[in-house]
Backbone as a printed PyTorch tensor [residue, N CA C, xyz], in Angstrom:
tensor([[[ 27.2530,  83.9170, 140.9950],
         [ 27.2070,  82.4800, 140.8050],
         [ 27.3410,  81.8030, 142.1740]],

        [[ 26.4620,  80.8720, 142.4410],
         [ 26.4500,  80.1650, 143.7180],
         [ 27.1330,  78.8130, 143.5630]],

        [[ 28.2370,  78.6170, 144.2800],
         [ 28.9750,  77.3520, 144.2190],
         [ 28.6480,  76.4350, 145.3880]],

        [[ 27.6580,  76.7970, 146.1820],
         [ 27.2600,  75.9670, 147.3120],
         [ 26.5060,  74.7370, 146.8450]],

        [[ 26.3920,  73.7700, 147.7210],
         [ 25.6460,  72.5580, 147.4150],
         [ 24.1490,  72.8570, 147.3580]],

        [[ 23.4670,  72.1510, 146.4760],
         [ 22.0060,  72.2210, 146.4630],
         [ 21.4950,  71.4600, 147.6830]],

        [[ 20.2020,  71.5630, 147.9150],
         [ 19.6110,  70.8360, 149.0420],
         [ 19.8060,  69.3270, 148.8670]],

        [[ 19.6130,  68.8390, 147.6430],
         [ 19.7760,  67.4120, 147.3540],
         [ 21.2330,  66.9830, 147.5560]],

        [[ 22.1840,  67.8020, 147.1160],
         [ 23.5970,  67.4710, 147.2970],
         [ 23.9720,  67.4610, 148.7760]],

        [[ 23.4230,  68.3780, 149.5410],
         [ 23.6700,  68.3930, 150.9790],
         [ 23.1220,  67.1490, 151.6510]],

        [[ 21.9610,  66.6840, 151.1990],
         [ 21.3740,  65.4680, 151.7580],
         [ 22.2470,  64.2560, 151.4280]],

        [[ 22.7960,  64.2130, 150.2210],
         [ 23.7060,  63.1260, 149.8400],
         [ 24.9320,  63.1430, 150.7300]],

        [[ 25.5100,  64.3240, 150.9190],
         [ 26.6920,  64.4700, 151.7720],
         [ 26.4130,  63.9860, 153.1870]],

        [[ 25.3080,  64.4120, 153.7510],
         [ 24.9840,  64.0500, 155.1280],
         [ 24.7250,  62.5560, 155.2860]],

        [[ 23.9990,  61.9710, 154.3360],
         [ 23.7010,  60.5450, 154.3990],
         [ 24.9800,  59.7150, 154.2510]],

        [[ 25.8220,  60.0750, 153.2860],
         [ 27.0790,  59.3480, 153.0920],
         [ 27.9720,  59.4780, 154.3280]],

        [[ 28.0350,  60.6640, 154.9080],
         [ 28.8610,  60.8660, 156.1070],
         [ 28.3870,  59.9750, 157.2520]],

        [[ 27.0720,  59.8540, 157.4120],
         [ 26.5390,  58.9980, 158.4760],
         [ 26.8850,  57.5400, 158.2190]],

        [[ 26.7150,  57.0940, 156.9840],
         [ 27.0160,  55.6960, 156.6570],
         [ 28.4900,  55.4030, 156.8850]],

        [[ 29.3620,  56.2730, 156.4080],
         [ 30.7910,  56.0390, 156.5950],
         [ 31.1910,  56.1180, 158.0640]],

        [[ 30.5750,  57.0160, 158.8190],
         [ 30.8780,  57.1000, 160.2510],
         [ 30.4480,  55.8320, 160.9800]],

        [[ 29.3530,  55.2370, 160.5350],
         [ 28.8530,  54.0140, 161.1640],
         [ 29.6350,  52.7700, 160.7610]],

        [[ 30.1170,  52.7260, 159.5190],
         [ 30.7040,  51.4930, 158.9800],
         [ 32.2040,  51.5360, 158.7270]],

        [[ 32.7880,  52.7080, 158.7000],
         [ 34.2120,  52.8130, 158.3670],
         [ 34.9780,  53.5150, 159.4850]],

        [[ 34.8400,  52.9920, 160.6760],
         [ 35.5680,  53.5540, 161.8050],
         [ 37.0600,  53.2440, 161.6550]],

        [[ 37.8700,  53.9510, 162.3790],
         [ 39.3180,  53.7220, 162.3290],
         [ 39.6360,  52.2770, 162.6900]],

        [[ 38.9710,  51.7550, 163.7020],
         [ 39.2140,  50.3780, 164.1190],
         [ 38.8470,  49.3920, 163.0160]],

        [[ 37.7200,  49.6390, 162.3460],
         [ 37.2790,  48.7350, 161.2780],
         [ 38.2250,  48.8010, 160.0790]],

        [[ 38.6970,  49.9890, 159.7350],
         [ 39.6540,  50.1420, 158.6320],
         [ 40.9430,  49.3940, 158.9630]],

        [[ 41.4100,  49.5190, 160.1890],
         [ 42.6210,  48.7900, 160.5960],
         [ 42.4210,  47.2820, 160.5040]],

        [[ 41.2410,  46.8180, 160.8840],
         [ 40.9490,  45.3850, 160.8020],
         [ 40.9460,  44.9150, 159.3480]],

        [[ 40.3870,  45.7100, 158.4560],
         [ 40.3810,  45.3510, 157.0350],
         [ 41.8000,  45.3690, 156.4800]],

        [[ 42.5900,  46.3540, 156.8670],
         [ 43.9840,  46.3980, 156.4170],
         [ 44.7500,  45.1660, 156.8760]],

        [[ 44.5200,  44.7290, 158.1020],
         [ 45.1720,  43.5210, 158.6070],
         [ 44.6890,  42.2980, 157.8320]],

        [[ 43.4190,  42.2790, 157.5000],
         [ 42.8500,  41.1900, 156.7180],
         [ 43.4840,  41.1460, 155.3260]],

        [[ 43.6910,  42.2980, 154.7310],
         [ 44.3250,  42.3770, 153.4080],
         [ 45.7600,  41.8750, 153.4920]],

        [[ 46.4710,  42.2870, 154.5230],
         [ 47.8470,  41.8370, 154.7070],
         [ 47.9340,  40.3180, 154.8190]],

        [[ 46.8580,  39.7050, 155.3040],
         [ 46.8110,  38.2500, 155.4410],
         [ 46.2430,  37.5800, 154.1900]],

        [[ 46.0230,  38.3690, 153.1220],
         [ 45.5250,  37.8210, 151.8710],
         [ 44.0180,  37.8100, 151.7400]],

        [[ 43.3260,  38.5310, 152.6000],
         [ 41.8660,  38.5330, 152.5810],
         [ 41.2800,  39.6300, 151.7160]],

        [[ 39.9790,  39.8420, 151.8870],
         [ 39.2430,  40.8400, 151.1100],
         [ 39.6630,  42.2530, 151.4820]],

        [[ 39.5230,  43.1790, 150.5430],
         [ 39.9880,  44.5440, 150.7420],
         [ 38.8730,  45.5450, 150.9890]],

        [[ 37.6270,  45.1400, 150.9420],
         [ 36.5440,  46.1180, 151.0430],
         [ 35.6820,  45.8880, 152.2710]],

        [[ 34.9730,  46.9450, 152.6450],
         [ 34.0490,  46.8870, 153.7760],
         [ 32.6670,  46.5200, 153.2510]],

        [[ 32.3350,  45.2530, 153.3030],
         [ 31.0620,  44.7900, 152.7500],
         [ 29.8760,  45.4960, 153.3880]],

        [[ 29.9130,  45.6980, 154.6850],
         [ 28.7780,  46.3370, 155.3600],
         [ 28.5930,  47.7740, 154.8870]],

        [[ 29.6890,  48.4750, 154.6330],
         [ 29.5900,  49.8560, 154.1500],
         [ 28.9980,  49.8840, 152.7430]],

        [[ 29.4760,  49.0050, 151.8650],
         [ 28.9450,  48.9570, 150.5020],
         [ 27.4680,  48.5770, 150.5120]],

        [[ 27.0890,  47.6420, 151.3770],
         [ 25.6830,  47.2430, 151.4710],
         [ 24.8280,  48.4270, 151.9240]],

        [[ 25.2970,  49.1570, 152.9200],
         [ 24.5460,  50.3160, 153.4190],
         [ 24.4490,  51.4110, 152.3500]],

        [[ 25.5370,  51.6400, 151.6090],
         [ 25.5010,  52.6260, 150.5260],
         [ 24.5070,  52.2090, 149.4430]],

        [[ 24.4830,  50.9320, 149.1140],
         [ 23.5470,  50.4290, 148.1000],
         [ 22.1070,  50.5500, 148.5810]],

        [[ 21.8500,  50.1990, 149.8310],
         [ 20.4960,  50.2860, 150.3780],
         [ 19.9920,  51.7270, 150.4170]],

        [[ 20.9280,  52.6780, 150.5400],
         [ 20.5740,  54.0970, 150.5610],
         [ 20.5360,  54.6910, 149.1540]],

        [[ 20.7010,  53.8460, 148.1420],
         [ 20.7000,  54.2600, 146.7250],
         [ 21.8160,  55.2400, 146.3930]],

        [[ 22.9480,  55.1310, 147.0870],
         [ 24.0650,  56.0290, 146.8170],
         [ 25.0700,  55.4520, 145.8230]],

        [[ 25.0750,  54.1490, 145.6320],
         [ 26.0580,  53.5290, 144.7360],
         [ 25.8020,  53.9220, 143.2810]],

        [[ 24.5610,  54.0690, 142.9050],
         [ 24.2180,  54.3750, 141.5240],
         [ 23.8890,  55.8310, 141.2580]],

        [[ 24.4600,  56.7320, 142.0140],
         [ 24.1300,  58.1470, 141.8480],
         [ 24.3260,  58.6470, 140.4240]],

        [[ 25.4340,  58.2940, 139.8010],
         [ 25.7610,  58.8380, 138.4840],
         [ 25.2580,  57.9630, 137.3320]],

        [[ 24.5820,  56.8640, 137.6410],
         [ 24.0160,  56.0220, 136.5890],
         [ 22.6540,  56.5710, 136.1750]],

        [[ 22.3120,  56.3750, 134.9160],
         [ 21.0150,  56.8650, 134.4440],
         [ 19.8840,  56.0490, 135.0740]],

        [[ 18.7380,  56.6610, 135.1300],
         [ 17.5860,  56.0270, 135.7590],
         [ 17.1290,  54.7840, 135.0130]],

        [[ 17.3500,  54.7170, 133.7010],
         [ 16.8890,  53.5650, 132.9330],
         [ 17.6770,  52.2970, 133.2350]],

        [[ 18.8060,  52.4210, 133.9430],
         [ 19.5560,  51.2330, 134.3640],
         [ 19.5350,  51.0790, 135.8880]],

        [[ 18.6310,  51.7960, 136.5330],
         [ 18.4510,  51.6490, 137.9710],
         [ 19.1980,  52.6450, 138.8260]],

        [[ 19.8320,  53.6210, 138.2050],
         [ 20.5540,  54.6350, 138.9580],
         [ 19.6650,  55.8040, 139.3440]],

        [[ 20.3030,  56.8260, 139.9060],
         [ 19.5630,  58.0120, 140.3360],
         [ 19.5060,  59.0960, 139.2660]],

        [[ 20.3250,  58.9650, 138.2300],
         [ 20.3070,  59.9380, 137.1540],
         [ 20.9600,  61.2560, 137.5040]],

        [[ 21.7760,  61.2710, 138.5270],
         [ 22.4900,  62.4890, 138.9090],
         [ 23.8340,  62.5140, 138.1760]],

        [[ 24.7780,  63.2790, 138.6450],
         [ 26.0310,  63.4170, 137.9110],
         [ 27.2530,  63.0860, 138.7240]],

        [[ 28.3910,  63.4000, 138.1320],
         [ 29.6670,  63.1200, 138.7710],
         [ 29.8890,  63.9860, 140.0140]],

        [[ 29.3210,  65.1730, 140.0380],
         [ 29.4530,  66.0340, 141.2260],
         [ 28.8430,  65.3160, 142.4280]],

        [[ 27.6600,  64.7730, 142.2520],
         [ 26.9910,  64.0690, 143.3550],
         [ 27.7710,  62.8160, 143.7530]],

        [[ 28.3230,  62.1240, 142.7790],
         [ 29.1510,  60.9480, 143.0730],
         [ 30.3760,  61.3570, 143.8670]],

        [[ 31.0160,  62.4510, 143.4740],
         [ 32.1980,  62.9300, 144.2090],
         [ 31.8360,  63.3610, 145.6220]],

        [[ 30.6800,  63.9850, 145.7860],
         [ 30.2290,  64.3580, 147.1260],
         [ 30.0770,  63.1310, 147.9960]],

        [[ 29.5080,  62.0610, 147.4500],
         [ 29.3180,  60.8310, 148.2120],
         [ 30.6700,  60.2260, 148.5810]],

        [[ 31.6000,  60.2050, 147.6380],
         [ 32.9070,  59.5990, 147.9060],
         [ 33.7140,  60.4340, 148.8680]]])
């Protein structure tokens, strides 16, 4: 039994890693945490936008509602 990632799962992992490396740097996370402490927003809008543009947000949603039709494994890989 092969427990390794499929080619598609590896591509999801690599794409998500690049997006998070570009948008969720340590400095940016600290800035968001400071913003939250001041009563501001808690999320990285640019990261979510990039994930959505790469079609990673809807990985586990069925295709008939605009998702990719994949499963929870792929969603966990992205997260």
